Amino acid sequence: MSQHIDNPSRAQESESSRECGYQHVDVERYYQASLEIENNRHHIEDAREEITELQHTEAVELFKKQVALLQKRLVNDPKFFQQTFITEGINAIAWEFQQDELNAEFTRTLWQLMLKNDDMSTLLLRFLWNIPLKFKRKFIRAIDTHLRKRYPMFEGLSNGWPGANNIPPYIRPPHERADDFDLVNQGYMGYMGLGYSFREVELLVWLEVLRDKQCDDRPCELGLPKMDGGENEGGCPVKIHIPEMIHLMGEGKFKQAFQLIKEANPLPNVTGRVCPQEIQCQGVCTHNERPIEIGQLEWYLPQSEKLLNAQANFDIRDFANPWAKAEKPPIAVVGSGPAGLINAYLLSKEGYPVTVFEAFHELGGVLRYGIPEFRLPNELIDDVVMKIKQMGGKFVTNFIVGKTATLDALKRAGFWKVFIGTGAGLPRFMNIPGEHMNGILSANEFLTRVNLMKAHKEDYETPLPETRGKHVIVIGGGNTAMDAARTARRLGGKVSIVYRRTQDEMPARVEELHHALEEDIELKVLRSPREFIGSDKKQFVTHALLDVMELGEPDASGRRRPVATGETEEIPVDLVIMALGNASNPIVKDAEPGLKTSKWGTIEVKAGSQETSIDDVYTGGDANRGGSTAIKAAGDGQAAAREIAGNIPFTESEIKSLVASAERYTEKGQAPQKILQKIGLAEGIVEFVVYSPLIAKSARAGQFVRVLAWDKGELIPLTLADWDAEQGTIDLVVQGLGSSSMMINRMSEGDDFAGIAGPLGLPSQLHRYDNGETVVFTAGGVGLPPVYPIMREHLRMGNHVTLISGFRTKDLMFWAEPDQRIGLLQAEYPDLLDVIYTTNDGSFGINGFVTGPLEEMLESMKAGTGRTVGEVVTIGPPLMMRAVSDLTRPYGVKTVASLNSIMVDATGMCGACMVPVTIDGKMVRKHACIDGPELDSHIIDWDKFLPRFLQFRKQEDENKARHGFS
Ligand code: FAD
């Protein structure tokens, strides 16, 4: 090797000599003589003589001038020399490649030069990238043979390279990873953890790229045309220019490759990790045995840039704040999943003032609450959010479009166009016997408790079903099932995935399934739950009865249909996680009658467009497709952004006014929800007046809010006791029973809640009773505050109301004085409002429960001596509601119970607030948060429902003890 690397300088010298035309021999003699003197050799005198003789010859004078000139050029243009050297060096390397095999010394030196990460090394990469395949193979054979000691991953690489062999990314071994939440697939960067340098890793990535065939028809980007002319098979939904990306990387231009990819996809660090590449870009790779690791390359680029420079992912270009510039009208983006984020990113980049309205207190959609950290670190979502903020994008969390405000209200607030990226977050269940039992929950609920609410961490409040050492089964075969199973495994569960087809039909990413199996998760294929069996009293699941299935004819999806064989299998279970996919959340649809939806509830778009049936309202992602993929959602967000950024029909001053209005609205949404007043109502019962202007504006009687009191707290539902739209305040009454409510009651005036979302649930259905019937409210304890606004509405409508308000004892009573809420209502509606108080201990009013006076009323109604009871509304402790319901049933009086159930998201996404009801003799699953909170109490299956309140009793006791409340 060295002889060839030396060659260029000599070649350069002789070339220069010829060009200058002086006498080469004289110069050579002069040069040798100089060396003799310089090196103090014994011919020094002879040399001096020779120099004196030659120094004034024409040739030597010319040579000296030439050297001076070169020195000057060296100072002014060092690259010239480098380039000359490099060109010659490459020629020498090319010569080596003509030999049968590359020898060990050459290979090592070549690799060393490539590692230098200078111009020469980039050139070497370019050289190798451009040589014919047979030479590339020679190179791979050489590194396999000569460098395998330092790089064990090179061993055997040449067998089947490039089509059937490659260096895979670094995956943490199963025994190391199966108990923690750290990243499993660490990509090529993971090799740094084994002691390889950044540049070495870069070369590993480059070796992967070197396999590329540089196909002309770009299947990885465009997909393959289908015979029927339908959407191409495979390819990239956001049309990343994959061939160019690979080409740039092949030539060692990693930075340029990153720039290129960023243009098409602001989320490469995310999509590179979660895309189902095996059916998209890699699925149509012409290396069909072992496709190029395009996904890995996609996320390697941003991640390596991030490592080199923490700010690299953020555009350092100073974006003029689009709100301050006010040159384009504001856009509202609903939902912060990949569809919403990419839409907000692209529109912000185009200079639009954008506000993202998100239902949760955290951003990222499924990327945050669904996909666990061991697959997708949350910091990557934070990076994207940060980028959007840097471009002026704003975020309003705890804002539920369709509840906090309608689409129309957003437009009235100044937003010109709206993009709906609300996902498909309504979990599906099987509706089989026993599914209501404790210990059975949706994957959404389970994953949200862990990923979003960090329930598995000591210092977080959200309870989590016990998993350690428990038999956990996960029903389903998609990504959600894999995530749930692997999460349960990490929490110490003995986990099995139950799937009704076979492994080949599983829709999960192949990698996730493979990792799950490596982590000792059992696969029970051709099994489908038929029934869940549990202990009668506590209603905790103990067994699952599974149908044994076989595969029949293909169904509409092309997969063979699973058919029950008639055989069954019973297995012990402690926890069942249902991962059967998601249906569409009805909240936006129900609030927008003009929004056209499909029979599955997905929002429809016009042909070839992302626009919905409502002008200037666009959609995409799961909201439109049903459960799909992150990259498809991102592709839709991108397409919608292009459409939204169309012709602007406003004058400059109109735009300024829209921007000012939308900005004010956004600020209202972002305003801290501060406690303005704290009123002690009774022992352990506190009323809070909280600044929350947007909820106050939309609140209706019967609705509730979802409260996150502090960052590590849990999400709890609290019914609205009152609100004042003008003051922008809401009233919440909290009785300190559990640890969260006790902690809330310790909060003070001036404190902020971490987040309050709402108003949630359906408002009370109010009916005008024309014949003097009375509407009876039975309120138990702090059931009184939620009853208050509903009965006030009835009174305002002119209905007669009877309030039966029960307390344990007189000391716990509140709002009863003449200058307090109930007293004031009595004064305002003396003819319409009757109030009866009961106390369990007889210390005030009637001795006993609310059922006592209610029964009397029902009896006198029956006897024809008292008022007709139009309906009964019962709110309070579940046992009281049940007693009221049981009492009214024989009288045929409509009875409504307002259920304050266990909830997580309170918007239908988790399914935790399940209420088993019976309709036409069949058990149907209702959800208190979207079907309620008020439900017909006579159809509620109270035997099945009440035990749900005991689900987390143990965890609750532990939390109390932790806070010193027990
Ligand atoms: P989402 O990500 O669902 O985001 C919607 C957002 O809108 C949420 O933040 C939600 O809170 C908010 N929202 C809802 N309603 C309202 C409202 N009324 N007002 C305001 N905000 C609202 N796909 C892959 O490609 N690869 C995977 O590996 C993968 N794994 C998955 C694992 C799990 C557990 C799940 C559940 C899904 C997975 N998917 C995967 C699917 C993928 O995550 C989704 O297709 C994608 O997130 C859809 O993006 P989106 O932006 O349409 O909606």
Coordinates of C-alpha atoms in Angstrom, one line a residue, residues 399-845:
F399 CA -58.9 21.4 24.7
I400 CA -61.5 19.0 23.2
V401 CA -62.9 20.2 20.0
G402 CA -66.6 19.3 20.0
K403 CA -66.8 19.9 23.7
T404 CA -64.6 22.9 24.7
A405 CA -65.6 24.5 21.4
T406 CA -67.1 23.6 18.1
L407 CA -65.4 23.9 14.7
D408 CA -67.6 26.9 14.1
A409 CA -66.5 28.5 17.3
L410 CA -62.9 28.1 16.2
K411 CA -63.7 29.8 12.9
R412 CA -65.5 32.6 14.7
A413 CA -62.5 33.0 16.9
G414 CA -60.5 33.9 13.8
F415 CA -59.2 30.6 12.4
W416 CA -59.5 30.6 8.7
K417 CA -59.1 26.9 8.1
V418 CA -59.2 23.8 10.4
F419 CA -57.4 20.5 10.1
I420 CA -58.9 17.7 12.1
G421 CA -56.3 15.0 13.1
T422 CA -58.2 13.5 16.0
G423 CA -57.2 9.9 15.3
A424 CA -59.4 6.8 15.9
G425 CA -59.2 6.5 19.6
L426 CA -62.3 4.4 20.6
P427 CA -61.2 0.9 21.7
R428 CA -63.1 -2.1 20.3
F429 CA -64.3 -4.9 22.6
M430 CA -65.7 -8.3 21.9
N431 CA -69.0 -8.0 23.7
I432 CA -68.7 -11.5 25.1
P433 CA -69.9 -12.8 28.5
G434 CA -67.8 -11.7 31.4
E435 CA -66.0 -8.9 29.5
H436 CA -67.3 -6.4 32.1
M437 CA -65.2 -7.9 34.9
N438 CA -62.4 -6.3 36.8
G439 CA -59.0 -7.1 35.4
I440 CA -60.2 -6.7 31.8
L441 CA -59.3 -3.5 30.1
S442 CA -58.5 -2.0 26.7
A443 CA -54.9 -1.7 25.5
N444 CA -55.5 2.0 25.2
E445 CA -56.3 2.2 28.9
F446 CA -53.4 0.0 29.9
L447 CA -50.9 1.8 27.7
T448 CA -52.2 5.2 28.6
R449 CA -51.9 4.4 32.3
V450 CA -48.2 3.4 31.7
N451 CA -47.0 5.6 28.9
L452 CA -48.8 8.8 29.6
M453 CA -49.6 8.7 33.3
K454 CA -46.5 6.7 34.3
A455 CA -48.6 4.6 36.6
H456 CA -45.8 2.1 37.0
K457 CA -43.6 4.7 38.7
E458 CA -43.6 5.1 42.4
D459 CA -44.1 8.8 42.6
Y460 CA -47.0 8.9 40.1
E461 CA -50.6 8.7 41.3
T462 CA -52.4 6.8 38.6
P463 CA -53.2 3.2 39.6
L464 CA -52.3 0.2 37.5
P465 CA -53.7 -3.3 37.6
E466 CA -51.3 -5.7 39.3
T467 CA -49.1 -7.4 36.7
R468 CA -46.0 -8.8 38.6
G469 CA -46.2 -12.6 38.5
K470 CA -49.7 -12.5 37.1
H471 CA -51.1 -14.3 34.1
V472 CA -51.7 -11.6 31.5
I473 CA -53.3 -12.3 28.1
V474 CA -53.4 -9.8 25.3
I475 CA -56.1 -10.3 22.7
G476 CA -55.1 -9.2 19.2
G477 CA -52.2 -9.4 16.7
G478 CA -51.4 -5.9 15.8
N479 CA -48.9 -3.3 17.0
T480 CA -51.1 -2.4 19.9
A481 CA -51.2 -6.0 21.1
M482 CA -47.4 -6.2 20.8
D483 CA -46.9 -3.0 22.7
A484 CA -49.3 -4.0 25.4
A485 CA -47.8 -7.5 25.8
R486 CA -44.2 -6.2 25.9
T487 CA -45.2 -3.5 28.4
A488 CA -46.9 -6.1 30.6
R489 CA -43.8 -8.3 30.3
R490 CA -41.7 -5.4 31.5
L491 CA -44.0 -5.0 34.5
G492 CA -43.3 -8.6 35.5
G493 CA -46.3 -10.3 33.9
K494 CA -46.3 -13.8 32.5
V495 CA -47.7 -12.8 29.1
S496 CA -49.4 -14.6 26.3
I497 CA -50.8 -13.1 23.1
V498 CA -54.0 -14.7 22.0
Y499 CA -54.7 -14.4 18.3
R500 CA -57.4 -16.0 16.3
R501 CA -55.4 -16.6 13.1
T502 CA -51.8 -17.8 12.8
Q503 CA -48.6 -15.9 13.2
D504 CA -48.3 -15.4 9.4
E505 CA -51.5 -13.3 9.4
M506 CA -50.6 -11.1 12.3
P507 CA -50.7 -7.4 11.2
A508 CA -48.1 -6.3 13.6
R509 CA -44.7 -5.0 12.4
V510 CA -42.6 -8.1 11.9
E511 CA -39.9 -6.7 14.1
E512 CA -42.2 -6.1 17.1
L513 CA -43.6 -9.6 16.9
H514 CA -40.1 -11.0 16.7
H515 CA -38.9 -8.9 19.7
A516 CA -42.0 -10.0 21.7
L517 CA -41.2 -13.6 21.1
E518 CA -37.6 -13.1 22.0
E519 CA -38.8 -11.6 25.3
D520 CA -40.5 -14.8 26.2
I521 CA -44.0 -13.8 25.4
E522 CA -46.0 -16.8 24.5
L523 CA -48.1 -16.9 21.3
K524 CA -51.4 -18.6 21.5
V525 CA -52.6 -18.7 17.9
L526 CA -55.9 -20.0 16.5
R527 CA -57.5 -19.1 19.8
S528 CA -60.3 -16.6 20.4
P529 CA -62.0 -15.7 23.7
R530 CA -65.5 -17.0 24.1
E531 CA -66.1 -16.1 27.7
F532 CA -64.4 -14.7 30.7
I533 CA -65.0 -16.3 34.1
G534 CA -64.4 -14.7 37.5
S535 CA -65.1 -14.7 41.1
D536 CA -68.8 -13.8 41.7
K537 CA -68.3 -11.4 44.5
K538 CA -65.5 -9.2 43.5
Q539 CA -66.0 -9.7 39.8
F540 CA -62.3 -10.2 39.1
V541 CA -61.5 -12.3 36.1
T542 CA -59.8 -15.6 36.9
H543 CA -60.1 -17.7 33.7
A544 CA -60.6 -17.3 30.0
L545 CA -62.5 -19.8 27.9
L546 CA -61.0 -19.8 24.4
D547 CA -62.5 -21.1 21.2
V548 CA -60.0 -23.2 19.3
M549 CA -60.0 -21.9 15.7
E550 CA -59.0 -23.0 12.3
L551 CA -58.5 -21.1 9.1
G552 CA -61.2 -21.1 6.5
E553 CA -61.7 -19.3 3.2
P554 CA -60.1 -15.8 2.7
D555 CA -62.3 -12.9 3.9
A556 CA -62.5 -9.3 2.4
S557 CA -59.0 -8.5 3.7
G558 CA -57.6 -11.4 1.8
R559 CA -56.6 -13.2 4.9
R560 CA -58.0 -16.6 5.7
R561 CA -61.1 -16.3 7.9
P562 CA -60.8 -17.9 11.4
V563 CA -63.5 -20.4 12.1
A564 CA -64.4 -22.0 15.5
T565 CA -63.8 -25.7 15.5
G566 CA -66.1 -26.3 18.4
E567 CA -63.3 -27.2 20.8
T568 CA -62.5 -24.9 23.7
E569 CA -59.6 -24.4 26.1
E570 CA -59.7 -22.8 29.5
I571 CA -56.7 -20.9 30.8
P572 CA -56.1 -19.1 34.1
V573 CA -55.8 -15.3 33.7
D574 CA -55.4 -12.4 36.1
L575 CA -55.4 -9.6 33.6
V576 CA -56.9 -9.4 30.1
I577 CA -55.8 -6.6 27.7
M578 CA -58.1 -6.2 24.7
A579 CA -56.1 -4.9 21.7
L580 CA -58.7 -5.3 19.0
G581 CA -58.2 -2.0 17.2
N582 CA -59.9 1.3 17.5
A583 CA -63.1 2.7 16.1
S584 CA -63.8 6.4 15.5
N585 CA -64.3 8.7 18.4
P586 CA -67.8 10.3 18.0
I587 CA -67.1 13.6 19.8
V588 CA -66.3 15.8 16.8
K589 CA -68.9 14.1 14.6
D590 CA -71.7 14.4 17.2
A591 CA -70.9 18.1 17.6
E592 CA -70.9 18.8 13.9
P593 CA -74.0 17.7 12.1
G594 CA -72.6 19.0 8.8
L595 CA -69.6 16.8 9.0
K596 CA -70.1 13.8 6.7
T597 CA -68.9 10.5 8.1
S598 CA -68.8 6.9 6.9
K599 CA -70.8 4.1 8.4
W600 CA -67.7 3.4 10.5
G601 CA -67.7 6.9 11.8
T602 CA -64.6 8.1 10.0
I603 CA -64.7 11.6 8.6
E604 CA -65.1 11.6 4.8
V605 CA -63.1 13.7 2.4
K606 CA -63.8 14.9 -1.1
A607 CA -62.3 12.8 -3.9
G608 CA -58.6 13.6 -4.4
S609 CA -58.7 16.1 -1.5
Q610 CA -58.4 16.2 2.3
E611 CA -61.3 18.6 2.5
T612 CA -64.3 17.4 4.4
S613 CA -68.0 18.2 3.7
I614 CA -67.6 21.4 5.7
D615 CA -65.8 24.2 3.8
D616 CA -62.4 25.0 5.0
V617 CA -62.3 22.0 7.3
Y618 CA -59.8 19.3 6.4
T619 CA -58.9 16.0 7.9
G620 CA -56.5 13.1 7.6
G621 CA -54.8 10.3 9.5
D622 CA -56.8 7.8 11.5
A623 CA -59.7 10.3 11.8
N624 CA -60.3 9.7 8.1
R625 CA -58.8 6.2 7.5
G626 CA -59.7 4.5 10.7
G627 CA -56.8 2.8 12.5
S628 CA -53.9 3.1 10.1
T629 CA -50.2 4.0 10.4
A630 CA -48.2 6.9 11.6
I631 CA -46.6 7.6 8.2
K632 CA -50.0 7.5 6.4
A633 CA -51.3 10.0 9.0
A634 CA -48.2 12.1 8.4
G635 CA -48.8 11.9 4.6
D636 CA -52.3 13.1 5.0
G637 CA -51.3 16.0 7.2
Q638 CA -48.8 16.9 4.6
A639 CA -51.3 16.7 1.7
A640 CA -53.8 18.8 3.7
A641 CA -51.1 21.4 4.4
R642 CA -50.5 21.8 0.7
E643 CA -54.3 22.3 0.1
I644 CA -54.7 24.6 3.1
A645 CA -52.0 26.9 1.9
G646 CA -54.0 28.1 -1.0
N647 CA -55.2 31.5 -2.2
I648 CA -56.0 33.8 0.7
P649 CA -59.2 35.6 0.2
F650 CA -58.6 38.4 2.8
T651 CA -57.3 41.9 2.7
E652 CA -54.3 42.8 4.8
S653 CA -56.3 44.4 7.5
E654 CA -58.8 41.5 7.6
I655 CA -55.9 39.1 8.1
K656 CA -54.5 41.3 10.9
S657 CA -57.8 41.3 12.6
L658 CA -58.2 37.5 12.3
V659 CA -54.7 36.9 13.7
A660 CA -55.3 39.2 16.6
S661 CA -58.6 37.5 17.4
A662 CA -57.1 33.9 17.1
E663 CA -54.2 34.9 19.2
R664 CA -56.4 36.2 22.0
Y665 CA -58.4 33.0 21.8
T666 CA -55.3 30.9 21.9
E667 CA -54.0 32.8 25.0
K668 CA -57.3 32.2 26.7
G669 CA -56.9 28.5 26.1
Q670 CA -53.3 28.5 27.3
A671 CA -54.1 30.6 30.5
P672 CA -53.2 28.8 33.7
Q673 CA -56.3 27.3 35.4
K674 CA -55.8 29.1 38.7
I675 CA -57.7 28.7 41.9
L676 CA -59.3 32.1 42.5
Q677 CA -61.2 31.2 45.6
K678 CA -61.2 28.3 48.0
I679 CA -64.2 27.8 50.2
G680 CA -64.4 25.2 53.0
L681 CA -68.0 23.8 52.8
A682 CA -67.8 21.1 55.5
E683 CA -65.2 18.8 57.0
G684 CA -63.2 17.4 54.1
I685 CA -65.4 19.2 51.5
V686 CA -64.0 22.1 49.6
E687 CA -65.4 24.3 46.8
F688 CA -62.9 25.8 44.3
V689 CA -63.6 28.7 42.0
V690 CA -61.1 28.2 39.1
Y691 CA -60.3 30.5 36.2
S692 CA -61.1 28.4 33.1
P693 CA -62.7 30.8 30.6
L694 CA -63.2 28.4 27.6
I695 CA -64.8 25.7 29.7
A696 CA -67.0 28.3 31.5
K697 CA -68.2 29.5 28.1
S698 CA -69.3 26.1 26.9
A699 CA -70.5 24.4 30.1
R700 CA -74.0 23.0 30.3
A701 CA -75.9 21.4 33.2
G702 CA -74.9 17.8 33.8
Q703 CA -71.4 18.0 32.3
F704 CA -68.1 17.3 34.1
V705 CA -64.4 18.1 33.7
R706 CA -61.3 16.0 33.7
V707 CA -58.8 17.3 36.3
L708 CA -55.1 16.7 36.5
A709 CA -54.3 18.5 39.7
W710 CA -50.5 18.2 39.5
D711 CA -48.0 16.8 36.9
K712 CA -47.7 13.5 38.6
G713 CA -51.3 13.3 39.6
E714 CA -54.0 11.2 38.1
L715 CA -56.8 12.2 35.8
I716 CA -60.1 12.3 37.7
P717 CA -63.6 13.4 36.6
L718 CA -65.4 16.1 38.7
T719 CA -68.9 17.2 37.8
L720 CA -69.3 21.0 37.3
A721 CA -71.0 22.5 40.3
D722 CA -71.4 25.9 38.7
W723 CA -69.8 28.3 36.2
D724 CA -69.8 31.9 35.2
A725 CA -69.2 32.5 31.5
E726 CA -68.7 36.2 32.0
Q727 CA -66.1 35.9 34.8
G728 CA -64.6 32.9 33.0
T729 CA -64.8 30.7 36.1
I730 CA -65.9 27.2 37.0
D731 CA -66.8 25.8 40.4
L732 CA -65.7 22.4 41.5
V733 CA -66.6 20.7 44.8
V734 CA -64.2 18.1 46.1
Q735 CA -64.6 15.7 48.9
G736 CA -61.3 14.3 50.1
L737 CA -61.9 10.6 50.0
G738 CA -59.0 9.2 48.0
S739 CA -55.5 10.3 47.9
S740 CA -55.9 12.5 44.8
S741 CA -59.0 14.3 46.2
M742 CA -57.3 14.8 49.5
M743 CA -54.3 16.3 47.8
I744 CA -56.5 18.6 45.7
N745 CA -58.1 19.8 48.9
R746 CA -54.7 20.9 50.2
M747 CA -54.3 23.3 47.2
S748 CA -54.6 27.0 47.9
E749 CA -55.9 30.1 46.3
G750 CA -53.4 31.2 43.6
D751 CA -52.3 27.6 42.8
D752 CA -52.7 26.3 39.3
F753 CA -54.2 23.0 38.3
A754 CA -51.9 21.2 35.9
G755 CA -54.8 20.8 33.5
I756 CA -58.6 20.8 33.4
A757 CA -60.3 19.6 30.3
G758 CA -64.0 19.9 29.4
P759 CA -66.9 20.3 29.6
L760 CA -67.2 16.6 29.1
G761 CA -70.1 14.2 28.7
L762 CA -73.5 14.9 27.4
P763 CA -75.5 17.7 29.0
S764 CA -78.6 16.7 30.9
Q765 CA -81.6 16.0 28.7
L766 CA -84.2 18.5 30.0
H767 CA -87.8 18.0 29.5
R768 CA -90.6 20.5 30.2
Y769 CA -93.3 18.9 32.3
D770 CA -96.5 20.8 31.5
N771 CA -98.9 19.1 34.0
G772 CA -97.3 20.1 37.2
E773 CA -95.2 16.8 37.6
T774 CA -92.3 17.2 39.8
V775 CA -88.7 16.3 38.9
V776 CA -87.2 14.7 41.9
F777 CA -83.5 15.0 42.6
T778 CA -81.9 12.6 45.2
A779 CA -78.5 14.0 46.1
G780 CA -76.3 12.0 48.4
G781 CA -73.6 14.1 50.1
V782 CA -71.4 15.8 47.4
G783 CA -74.0 14.6 44.9
L784 CA -75.6 18.0 45.7
P785 CA -73.1 20.2 43.7
P786 CA -73.7 18.3 40.4
V787 CA -77.4 18.2 41.1
Y788 CA -77.5 22.0 41.6
P789 CA -77.0 23.2 38.0
I790 CA -79.4 20.6 36.6
M791 CA -82.2 21.4 38.9
R792 CA -81.6 25.1 38.3
E793 CA -82.2 24.5 34.6
H794 CA -85.4 22.7 35.4
L795 CA -86.6 25.5 37.5
R796 CA -85.7 28.0 34.8
M797 CA -87.8 26.0 32.4
G798 CA -90.7 26.2 34.8
N799 CA -90.7 22.6 36.0
H800 CA -91.5 21.8 39.6
V801 CA -88.5 20.4 41.4
T802 CA -88.2 18.4 44.6
L803 CA -84.8 18.2 46.0
I804 CA -84.1 15.4 48.5
S805 CA -80.6 16.1 49.8
G806 CA -79.1 13.6 52.1
F807 CA -76.1 13.9 54.4
R808 CA -74.5 11.5 56.9
T809 CA -74.8 14.2 59.5
K810 CA -75.7 17.9 60.0
D811 CA -72.0 18.9 60.2
L812 CA -71.5 17.8 56.6
M813 CA -74.3 19.9 55.2
F814 CA -73.6 22.9 53.0
W815 CA -75.4 25.4 50.7
A816 CA -78.5 25.1 52.9
E817 CA -78.5 28.6 54.5
P818 CA -80.8 31.3 53.0
D819 CA -77.8 33.2 51.5
Q820 CA -76.3 30.0 50.0
R821 CA -77.0 28.3 46.7
I822 CA -80.1 26.1 47.7
G823 CA -81.4 28.8 50.0
L824 CA -81.2 31.4 47.2
L825 CA -82.9 29.1 44.7
Q826 CA -85.7 28.5 47.2
A827 CA -86.1 32.3 47.5
E828 CA -86.1 32.7 43.7
Y829 CA -88.5 29.8 43.0
P830 CA -90.7 29.6 46.2
D831 CA -93.5 27.9 44.3
L832 CA -91.5 25.6 42.2
L833 CA -88.9 24.2 44.6
D834 CA -89.4 21.9 47.5
V835 CA -86.4 20.9 49.5
I836 CA -86.2 17.9 51.9
Y837 CA -83.1 17.2 53.9
T838 CA -82.3 13.9 55.4
T839 CA -79.4 12.9 57.7
N840 CA -78.4 9.3 58.4
D841 CA -78.1 10.1 62.1
G842 CA -81.2 12.3 62.3
S843 CA -79.2 15.4 63.3
F844 CA -81.1 17.5 60.7
G845 CA -84.2 17.0 58.7

